Short mmCIF file of C-alpha atoms and ligand atoms in Angstrom, two decimals:
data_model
loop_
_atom_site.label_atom_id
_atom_site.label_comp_id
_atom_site.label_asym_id
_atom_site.label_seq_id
_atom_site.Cartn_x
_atom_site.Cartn_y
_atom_site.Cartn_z
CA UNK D 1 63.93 -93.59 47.50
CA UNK D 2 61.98 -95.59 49.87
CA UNK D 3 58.03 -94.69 49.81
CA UNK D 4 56.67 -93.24 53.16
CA UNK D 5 55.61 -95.95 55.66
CA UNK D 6 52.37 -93.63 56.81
CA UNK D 7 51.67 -93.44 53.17
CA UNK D 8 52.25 -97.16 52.40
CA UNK D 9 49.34 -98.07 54.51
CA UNK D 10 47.68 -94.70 54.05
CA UNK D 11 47.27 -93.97 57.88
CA UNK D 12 48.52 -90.35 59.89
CA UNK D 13 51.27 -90.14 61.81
CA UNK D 14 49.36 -90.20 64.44
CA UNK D 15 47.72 -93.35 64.34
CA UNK D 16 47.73 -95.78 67.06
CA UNK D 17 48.48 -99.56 66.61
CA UNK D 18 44.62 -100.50 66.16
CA UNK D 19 44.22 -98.28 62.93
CA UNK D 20 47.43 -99.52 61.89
CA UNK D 21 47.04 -102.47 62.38
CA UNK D 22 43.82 -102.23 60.38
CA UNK D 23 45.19 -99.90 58.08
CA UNK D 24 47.59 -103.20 57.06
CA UNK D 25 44.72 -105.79 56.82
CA UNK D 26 42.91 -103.90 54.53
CA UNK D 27 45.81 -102.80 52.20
CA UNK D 28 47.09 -106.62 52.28
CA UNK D 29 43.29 -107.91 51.15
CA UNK D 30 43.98 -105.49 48.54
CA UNK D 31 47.07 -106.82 47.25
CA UNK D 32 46.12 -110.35 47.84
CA UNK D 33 47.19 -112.31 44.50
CA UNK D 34 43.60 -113.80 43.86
CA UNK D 35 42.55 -110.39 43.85
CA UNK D 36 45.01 -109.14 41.83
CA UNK D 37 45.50 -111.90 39.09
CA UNK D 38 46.80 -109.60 36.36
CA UNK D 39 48.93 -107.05 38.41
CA UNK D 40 52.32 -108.98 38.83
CA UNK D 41 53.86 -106.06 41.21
CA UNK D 42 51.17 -106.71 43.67
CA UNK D 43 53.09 -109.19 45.64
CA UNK D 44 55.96 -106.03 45.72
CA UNK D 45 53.73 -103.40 46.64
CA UNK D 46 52.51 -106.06 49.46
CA UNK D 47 56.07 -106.93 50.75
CA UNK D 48 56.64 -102.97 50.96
CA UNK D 49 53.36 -102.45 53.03
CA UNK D 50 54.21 -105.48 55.24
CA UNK D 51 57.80 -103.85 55.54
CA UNK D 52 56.27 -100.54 56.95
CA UNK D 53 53.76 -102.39 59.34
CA UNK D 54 56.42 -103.75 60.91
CA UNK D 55 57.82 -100.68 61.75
CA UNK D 56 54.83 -98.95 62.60
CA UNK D 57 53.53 -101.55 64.85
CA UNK D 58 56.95 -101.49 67.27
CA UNK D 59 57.37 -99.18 69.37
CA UNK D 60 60.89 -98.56 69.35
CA UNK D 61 61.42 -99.38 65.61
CA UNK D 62 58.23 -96.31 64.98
CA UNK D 63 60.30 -93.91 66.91
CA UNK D 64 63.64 -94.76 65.00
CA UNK D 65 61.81 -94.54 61.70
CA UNK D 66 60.16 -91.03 63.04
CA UNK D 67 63.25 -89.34 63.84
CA UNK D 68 65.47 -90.87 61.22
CA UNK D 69 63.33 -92.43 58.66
CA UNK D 70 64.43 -96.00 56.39
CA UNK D 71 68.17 -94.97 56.72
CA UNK D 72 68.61 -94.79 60.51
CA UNK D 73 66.12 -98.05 60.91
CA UNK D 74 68.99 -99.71 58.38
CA UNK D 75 72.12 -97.99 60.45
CA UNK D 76 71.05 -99.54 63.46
CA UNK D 77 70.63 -103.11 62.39
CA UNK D 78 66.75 -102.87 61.19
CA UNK D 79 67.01 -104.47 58.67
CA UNK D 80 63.32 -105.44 57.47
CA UNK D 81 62.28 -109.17 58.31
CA UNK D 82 59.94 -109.72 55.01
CA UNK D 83 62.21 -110.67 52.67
CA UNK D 84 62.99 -113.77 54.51
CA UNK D 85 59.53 -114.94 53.63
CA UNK D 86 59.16 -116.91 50.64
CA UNK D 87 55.58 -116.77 49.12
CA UNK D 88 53.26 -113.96 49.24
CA UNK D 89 51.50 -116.76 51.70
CA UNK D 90 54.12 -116.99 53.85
CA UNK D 91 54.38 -113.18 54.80
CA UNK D 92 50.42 -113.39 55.33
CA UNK D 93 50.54 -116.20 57.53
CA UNK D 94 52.89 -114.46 59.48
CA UNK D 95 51.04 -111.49 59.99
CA UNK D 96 47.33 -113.01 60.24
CA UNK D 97 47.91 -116.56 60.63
CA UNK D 98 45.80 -118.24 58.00
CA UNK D 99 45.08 -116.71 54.21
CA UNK D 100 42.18 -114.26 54.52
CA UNK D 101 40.48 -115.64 51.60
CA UNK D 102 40.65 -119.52 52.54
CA UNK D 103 36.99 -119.45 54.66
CA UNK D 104 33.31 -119.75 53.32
CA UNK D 105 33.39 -123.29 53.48
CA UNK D 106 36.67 -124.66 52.48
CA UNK D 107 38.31 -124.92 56.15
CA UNK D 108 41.61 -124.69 56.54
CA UNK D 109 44.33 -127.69 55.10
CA UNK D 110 41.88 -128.11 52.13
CA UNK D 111 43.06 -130.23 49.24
CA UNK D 112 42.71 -130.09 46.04
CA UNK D 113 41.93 -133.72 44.37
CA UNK D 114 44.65 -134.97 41.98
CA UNK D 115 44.10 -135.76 38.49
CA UNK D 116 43.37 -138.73 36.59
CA UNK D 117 44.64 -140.36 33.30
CA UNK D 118 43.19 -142.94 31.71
CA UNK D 119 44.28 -144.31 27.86
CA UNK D 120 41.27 -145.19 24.90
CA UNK D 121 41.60 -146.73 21.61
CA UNK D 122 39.45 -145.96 18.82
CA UNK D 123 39.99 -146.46 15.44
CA UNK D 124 40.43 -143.73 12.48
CA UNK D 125 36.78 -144.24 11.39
CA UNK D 126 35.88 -143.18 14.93
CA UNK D 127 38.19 -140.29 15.03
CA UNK D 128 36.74 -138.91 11.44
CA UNK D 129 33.22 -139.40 12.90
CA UNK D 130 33.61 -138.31 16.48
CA UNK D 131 32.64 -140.95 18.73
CA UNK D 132 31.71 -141.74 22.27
CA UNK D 133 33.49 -144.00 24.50
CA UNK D 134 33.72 -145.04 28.01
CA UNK D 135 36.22 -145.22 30.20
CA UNK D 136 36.45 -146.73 33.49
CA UNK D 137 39.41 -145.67 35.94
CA UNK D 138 39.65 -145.66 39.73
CA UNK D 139 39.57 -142.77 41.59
CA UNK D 140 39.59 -141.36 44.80
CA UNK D 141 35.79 -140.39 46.51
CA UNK D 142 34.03 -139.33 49.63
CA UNK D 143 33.71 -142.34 51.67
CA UNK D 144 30.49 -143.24 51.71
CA UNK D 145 29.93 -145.20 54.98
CA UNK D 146 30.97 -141.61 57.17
CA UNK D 147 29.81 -139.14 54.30
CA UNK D 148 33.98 -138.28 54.53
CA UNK D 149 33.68 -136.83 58.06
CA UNK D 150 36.11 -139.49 59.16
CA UNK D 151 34.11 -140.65 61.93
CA UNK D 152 32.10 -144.53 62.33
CA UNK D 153 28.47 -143.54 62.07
CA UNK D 154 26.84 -142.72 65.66
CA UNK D 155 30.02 -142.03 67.20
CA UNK D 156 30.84 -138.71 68.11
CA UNK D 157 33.31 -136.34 66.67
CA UNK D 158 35.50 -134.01 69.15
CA UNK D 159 37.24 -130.95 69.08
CA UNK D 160 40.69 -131.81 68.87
CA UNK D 161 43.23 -131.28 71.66
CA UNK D 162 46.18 -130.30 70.19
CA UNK D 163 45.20 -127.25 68.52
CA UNK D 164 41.66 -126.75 70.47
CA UNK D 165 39.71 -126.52 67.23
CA UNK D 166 41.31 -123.85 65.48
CA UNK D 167 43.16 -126.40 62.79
CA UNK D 168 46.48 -124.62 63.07
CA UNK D 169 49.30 -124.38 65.66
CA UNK D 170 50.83 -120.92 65.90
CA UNK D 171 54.83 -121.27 66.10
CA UNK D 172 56.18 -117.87 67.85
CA UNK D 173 59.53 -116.72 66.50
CA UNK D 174 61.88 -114.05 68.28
CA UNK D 175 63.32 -111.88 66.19
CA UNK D 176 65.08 -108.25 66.64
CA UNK D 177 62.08 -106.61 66.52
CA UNK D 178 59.94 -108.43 68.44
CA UNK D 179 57.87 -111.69 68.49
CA UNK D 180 56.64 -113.27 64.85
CA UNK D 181 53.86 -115.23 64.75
CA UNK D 182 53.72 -118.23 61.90
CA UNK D 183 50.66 -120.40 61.86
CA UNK D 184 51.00 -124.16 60.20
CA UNK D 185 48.41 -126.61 59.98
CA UNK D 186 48.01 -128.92 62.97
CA UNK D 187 49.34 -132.25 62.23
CA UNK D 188 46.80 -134.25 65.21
CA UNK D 189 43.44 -132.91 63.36
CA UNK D 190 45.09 -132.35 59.89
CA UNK D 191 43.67 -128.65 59.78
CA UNK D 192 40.36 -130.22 60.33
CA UNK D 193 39.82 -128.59 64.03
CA UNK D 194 37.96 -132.04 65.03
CA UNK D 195 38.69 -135.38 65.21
CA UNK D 196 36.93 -138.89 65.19
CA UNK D 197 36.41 -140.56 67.81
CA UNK D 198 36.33 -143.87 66.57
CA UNK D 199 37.85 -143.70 62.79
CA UNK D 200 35.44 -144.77 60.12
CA UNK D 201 35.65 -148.35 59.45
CA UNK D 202 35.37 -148.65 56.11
CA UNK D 203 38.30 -145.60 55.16
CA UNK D 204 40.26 -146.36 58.55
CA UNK D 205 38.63 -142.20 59.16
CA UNK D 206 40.51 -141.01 56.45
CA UNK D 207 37.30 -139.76 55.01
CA UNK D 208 37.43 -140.93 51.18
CA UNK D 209 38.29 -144.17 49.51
CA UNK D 210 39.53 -145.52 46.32
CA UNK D 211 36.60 -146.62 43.90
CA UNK D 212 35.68 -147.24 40.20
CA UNK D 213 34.13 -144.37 37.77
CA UNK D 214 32.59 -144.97 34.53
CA UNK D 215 32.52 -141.96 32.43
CA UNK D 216 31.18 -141.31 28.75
CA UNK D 217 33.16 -139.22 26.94
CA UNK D 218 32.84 -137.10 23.66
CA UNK D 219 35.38 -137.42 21.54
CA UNK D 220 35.49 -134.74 18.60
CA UNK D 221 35.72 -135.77 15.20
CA UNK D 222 39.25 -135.43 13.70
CA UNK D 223 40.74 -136.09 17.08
CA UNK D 224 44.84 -136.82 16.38
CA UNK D 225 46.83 -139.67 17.52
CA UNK D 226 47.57 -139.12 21.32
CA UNK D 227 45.77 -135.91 21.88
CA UNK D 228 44.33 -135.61 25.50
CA UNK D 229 40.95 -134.47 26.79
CA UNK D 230 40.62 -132.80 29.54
CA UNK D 231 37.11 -133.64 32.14
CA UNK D 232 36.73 -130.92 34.51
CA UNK D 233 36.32 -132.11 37.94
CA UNK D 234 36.11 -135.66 37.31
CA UNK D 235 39.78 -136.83 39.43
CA UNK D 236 39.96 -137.78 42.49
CA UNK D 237 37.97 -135.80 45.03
CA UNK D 238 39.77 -132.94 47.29
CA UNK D 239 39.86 -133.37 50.50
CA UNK D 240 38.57 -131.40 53.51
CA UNK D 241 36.31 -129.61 51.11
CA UNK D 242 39.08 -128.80 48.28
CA UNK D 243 38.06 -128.72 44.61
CA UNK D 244 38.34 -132.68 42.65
CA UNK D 245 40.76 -133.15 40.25
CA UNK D 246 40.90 -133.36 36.46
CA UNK D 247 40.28 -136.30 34.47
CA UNK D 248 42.74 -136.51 31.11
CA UNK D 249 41.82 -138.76 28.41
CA UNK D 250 44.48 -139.66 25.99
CA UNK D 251 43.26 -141.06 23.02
CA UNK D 252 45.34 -143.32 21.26
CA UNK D 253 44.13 -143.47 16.94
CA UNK D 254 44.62 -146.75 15.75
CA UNK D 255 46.59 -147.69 12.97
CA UNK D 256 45.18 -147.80 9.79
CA UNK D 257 46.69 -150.34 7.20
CA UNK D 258 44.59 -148.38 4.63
CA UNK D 259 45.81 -144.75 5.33
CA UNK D 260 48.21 -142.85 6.19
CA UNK D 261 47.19 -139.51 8.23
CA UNK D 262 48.87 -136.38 7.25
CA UNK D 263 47.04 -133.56 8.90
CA UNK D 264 44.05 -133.75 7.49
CA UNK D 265 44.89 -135.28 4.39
CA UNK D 266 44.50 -139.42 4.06
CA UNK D 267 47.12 -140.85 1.62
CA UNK D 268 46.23 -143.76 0.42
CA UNK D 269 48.17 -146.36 -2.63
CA UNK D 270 46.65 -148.11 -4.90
CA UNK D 271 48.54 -150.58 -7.47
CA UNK D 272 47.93 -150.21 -10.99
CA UNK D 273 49.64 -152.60 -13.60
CA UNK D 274 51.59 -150.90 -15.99
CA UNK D 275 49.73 -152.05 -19.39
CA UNK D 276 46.77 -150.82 -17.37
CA UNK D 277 48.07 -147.44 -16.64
CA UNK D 278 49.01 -147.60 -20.60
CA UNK D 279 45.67 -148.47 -21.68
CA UNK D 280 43.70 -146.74 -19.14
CA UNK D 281 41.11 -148.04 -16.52
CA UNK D 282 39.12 -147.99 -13.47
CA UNK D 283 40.54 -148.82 -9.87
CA UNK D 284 38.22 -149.31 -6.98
CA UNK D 285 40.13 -147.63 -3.73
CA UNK D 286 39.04 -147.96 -0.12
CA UNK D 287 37.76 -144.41 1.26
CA UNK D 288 36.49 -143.55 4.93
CA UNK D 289 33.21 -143.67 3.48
CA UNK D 290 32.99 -146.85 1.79
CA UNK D 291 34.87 -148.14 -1.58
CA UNK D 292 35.09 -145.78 -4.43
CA UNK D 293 35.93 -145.82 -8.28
CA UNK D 294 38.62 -143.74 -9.84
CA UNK D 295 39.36 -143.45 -13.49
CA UNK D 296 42.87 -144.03 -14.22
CA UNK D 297 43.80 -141.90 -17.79
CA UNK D 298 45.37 -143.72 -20.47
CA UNK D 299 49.08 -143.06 -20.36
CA UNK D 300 49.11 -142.66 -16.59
CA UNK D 301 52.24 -142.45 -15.00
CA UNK D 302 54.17 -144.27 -11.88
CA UNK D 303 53.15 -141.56 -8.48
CA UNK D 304 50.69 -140.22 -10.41
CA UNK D 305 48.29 -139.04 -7.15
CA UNK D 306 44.54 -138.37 -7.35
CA UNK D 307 42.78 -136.11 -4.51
CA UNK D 308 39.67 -136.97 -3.68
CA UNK D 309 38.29 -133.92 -2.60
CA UNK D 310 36.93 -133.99 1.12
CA UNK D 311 37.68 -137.18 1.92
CA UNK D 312 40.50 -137.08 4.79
CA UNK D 313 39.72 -136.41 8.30
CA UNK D 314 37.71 -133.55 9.64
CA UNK D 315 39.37 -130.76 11.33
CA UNK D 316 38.48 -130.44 15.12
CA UNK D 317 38.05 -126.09 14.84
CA UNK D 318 37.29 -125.42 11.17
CA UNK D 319 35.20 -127.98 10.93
CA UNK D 320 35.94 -128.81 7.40
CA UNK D 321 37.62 -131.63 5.92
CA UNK D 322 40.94 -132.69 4.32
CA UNK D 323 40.88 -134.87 0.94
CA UNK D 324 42.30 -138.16 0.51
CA UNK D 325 44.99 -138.32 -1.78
CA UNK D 326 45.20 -141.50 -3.66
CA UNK D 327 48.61 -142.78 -5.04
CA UNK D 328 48.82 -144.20 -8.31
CA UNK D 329 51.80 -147.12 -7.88
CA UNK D 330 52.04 -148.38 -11.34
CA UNK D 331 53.49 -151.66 -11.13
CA UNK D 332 55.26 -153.39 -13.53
CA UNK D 333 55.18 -157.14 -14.47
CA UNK D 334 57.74 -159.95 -13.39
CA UNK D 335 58.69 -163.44 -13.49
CA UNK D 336 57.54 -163.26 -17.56
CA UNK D 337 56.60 -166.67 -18.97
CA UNK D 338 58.48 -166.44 -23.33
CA UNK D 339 55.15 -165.68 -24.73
CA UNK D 340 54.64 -162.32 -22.74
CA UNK D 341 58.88 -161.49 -23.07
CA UNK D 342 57.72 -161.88 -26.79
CA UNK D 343 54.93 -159.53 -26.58
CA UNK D 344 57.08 -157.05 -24.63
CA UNK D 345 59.68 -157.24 -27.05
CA UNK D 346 57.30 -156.89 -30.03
CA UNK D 347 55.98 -153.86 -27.94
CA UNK D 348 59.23 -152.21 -27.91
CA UNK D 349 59.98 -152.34 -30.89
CA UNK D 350 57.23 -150.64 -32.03
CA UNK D 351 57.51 -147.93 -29.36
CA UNK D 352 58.51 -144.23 -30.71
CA UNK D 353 59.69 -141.14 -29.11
CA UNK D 354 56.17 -140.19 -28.97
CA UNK D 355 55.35 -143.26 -27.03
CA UNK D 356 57.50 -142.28 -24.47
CA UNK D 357 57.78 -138.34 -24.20
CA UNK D 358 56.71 -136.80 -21.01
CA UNK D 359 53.46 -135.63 -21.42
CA UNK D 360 53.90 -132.48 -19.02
CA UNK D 361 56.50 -130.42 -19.17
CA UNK D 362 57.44 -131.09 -15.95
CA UNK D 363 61.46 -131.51 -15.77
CA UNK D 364 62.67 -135.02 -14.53
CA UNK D 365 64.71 -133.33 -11.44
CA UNK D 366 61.50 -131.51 -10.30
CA UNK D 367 59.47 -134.77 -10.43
CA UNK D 368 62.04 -136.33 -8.46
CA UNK D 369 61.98 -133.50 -5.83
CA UNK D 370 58.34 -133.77 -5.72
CA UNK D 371 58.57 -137.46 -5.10
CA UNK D 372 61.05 -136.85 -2.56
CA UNK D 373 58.71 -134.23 -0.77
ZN1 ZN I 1 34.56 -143.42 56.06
ZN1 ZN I 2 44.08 -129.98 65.64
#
């Protein structure tokens, strides 16, 4: 059941067209989306009070509609008109010609500036620190000869002809219920309402022109591998008083032959030889912070891995750090010369089960799983 068209735009039946009329404006401002952000049936509720405005503000379609109500409009070929619109913009434009919230400032055919991205390579030790870098990248700006009012300084700028000032051209469509009204942007003055009399020189009275920005940017510590950063206004400028664009920064994290990144965690290998890992001894590994000494235990064994607590990379939001995790590839010799395949051999020889139990209890298969992780 079809809500009441008096009710829909809360007027009496006896209204005339003004306080319709008005009735509709203010019920649409109501409804507008940018008022509405959060109610998602607002653009329905609008297309239903647009549908009984069109009723209420023809004549003959008012009587039809107060003898028979939505049924006998429908019976008789009045079939509502709004749902041809697309966009809750359209249906306004048709109605009021223009959006009701596009003045205080921003005229009409205002443009929002595109956005900008520009690539920067830094290297792990920046991203654990945090660093800041420029960036240069071209962008679009007010020109600055004509201030971006499109005209050569001194020379005058006119109301333009084609659409007498107003920056739109209203198209007139006939439909079965009377005239609709559609306003577009004029396409002599752009939306603008004036024109140049003598273009700019320097833009050719376009108004803005292409040039180069230099920009310091923050990058937060433990920044990953192509993550972007997004600068707020800093794209190319709008046009005819629109907003500027957005600047993205992807930054690119060098390769580190040292590490490799795992979250947060650094891995890191570092070779011990295998009498060494026997014996036990110290290894010197590379860190973020400098070199550091680890003891290797005596009986040490190949993928052994030591953490280094705190070590890795910061994390951008918990602002805490991963470890490193240090590898332990035990190597073992090659390319003997007789003397040390005679001291192997000797070795051997003298080597017991107890020599070469597993010191954990630790199954083979789960080692290998863990290996394979
Ligand atoms: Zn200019
Ligand atoms: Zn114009």
């Amino acid at each position: 059941m079809k809500a009441d068209a008096y009710e829909l735009l809360g007027v009496s039946r006896g209204a005339d067209d003004r306080e319709i009329k008005k009735a509709f404006r203010g019920v649409a401002r109501d409804l507008h989306p940018d008022t509405n952000p959060d109610d998602p049936g607002a653009e329905d509720k609008f297309k239903a009070a647009a549908e009984a405005y069109e009723v209420l503000s023809d004549s003959e379609r008012r009587a039809i509609y107060d003898r028979y109500g939505w049924d006998g409009l429908d019976s008789r070929g009045f079939a509502s008109q709004s749902h041809g619109f697309g966009s809750f913009g359209d249906i306004f434009e048709a109605f009021f010609g223009g959006d009701p919230f596009g003045g205080g400032g921003a005229g009409p055919g205002r443009v929002q500036g595109g956005d900008v991205g520009v690539e920067v390579e830094i290297t792990l030790e920046q991203a654990a620190r945090g660093e800041s870098v420029d960036v240069a990248y071209d962008a679009v700006a007010p020109c600055e000869r004509c201030h971006g009012n499109r005209a050569e300084p001194g020379t005058p700028i006119e109301t333009c002809e084609r659409c007498g000032g107003a920056g739109q051209l209203r198209a007139v469509t006939r439909t079965a219920f009377g005239q609709m009204v559609r306003a577009q942007a004029c396409d002599m003055c752009g939306g603008e309402g004036k024109v140049a009399a003598t273009p700019c020189t320097e833009c050719r009275g376009r108004g803005v022109r292409a040039v180069q920005r230099e920009l310091t940017v923050d990058v937060p510590a433990g920044i990953a591998d192509q993550q972007r950063i997004r600068v707020t206004g800093r794209g190319h400028s709008g046009e005819r008083g629109g907003p500027a664009g957005d600047l993205y920064v992807l930054v690119r994290v060098a390769e580190d032959e040292r590490f490799l990144r795992d979250g947060s965690d650094l891995v890191s290998v570092v070779d011990v030889p295998a009498p060494a890992a026997a014996l036990g001894t110290t290894v010197v590994v590379p860190t973020l912070d400098g070199e550091e000494k680890i003891e290797v235990a005596p009986g040490t064994q190949p993928g052994t891995i030591v953490t280094l607590k705190g070590k890795g990379m910061p994390t951008i939001s918990r602002g805490r750090s991963g470890d490193q995790q240090v590898v332990l590839n035990v190597v073992i010799p090659r390319e003997l010369s007789t003397r040390q395949r005679e001291l192997l051999s000797e070795l051997q020889d003298s080597l017991g089960d107890k020599n070469l139990r597993e010191a954990s209890n630790e199954s083979l298969f789960s080692k290998v799983r863990r290996a394979l992780r």
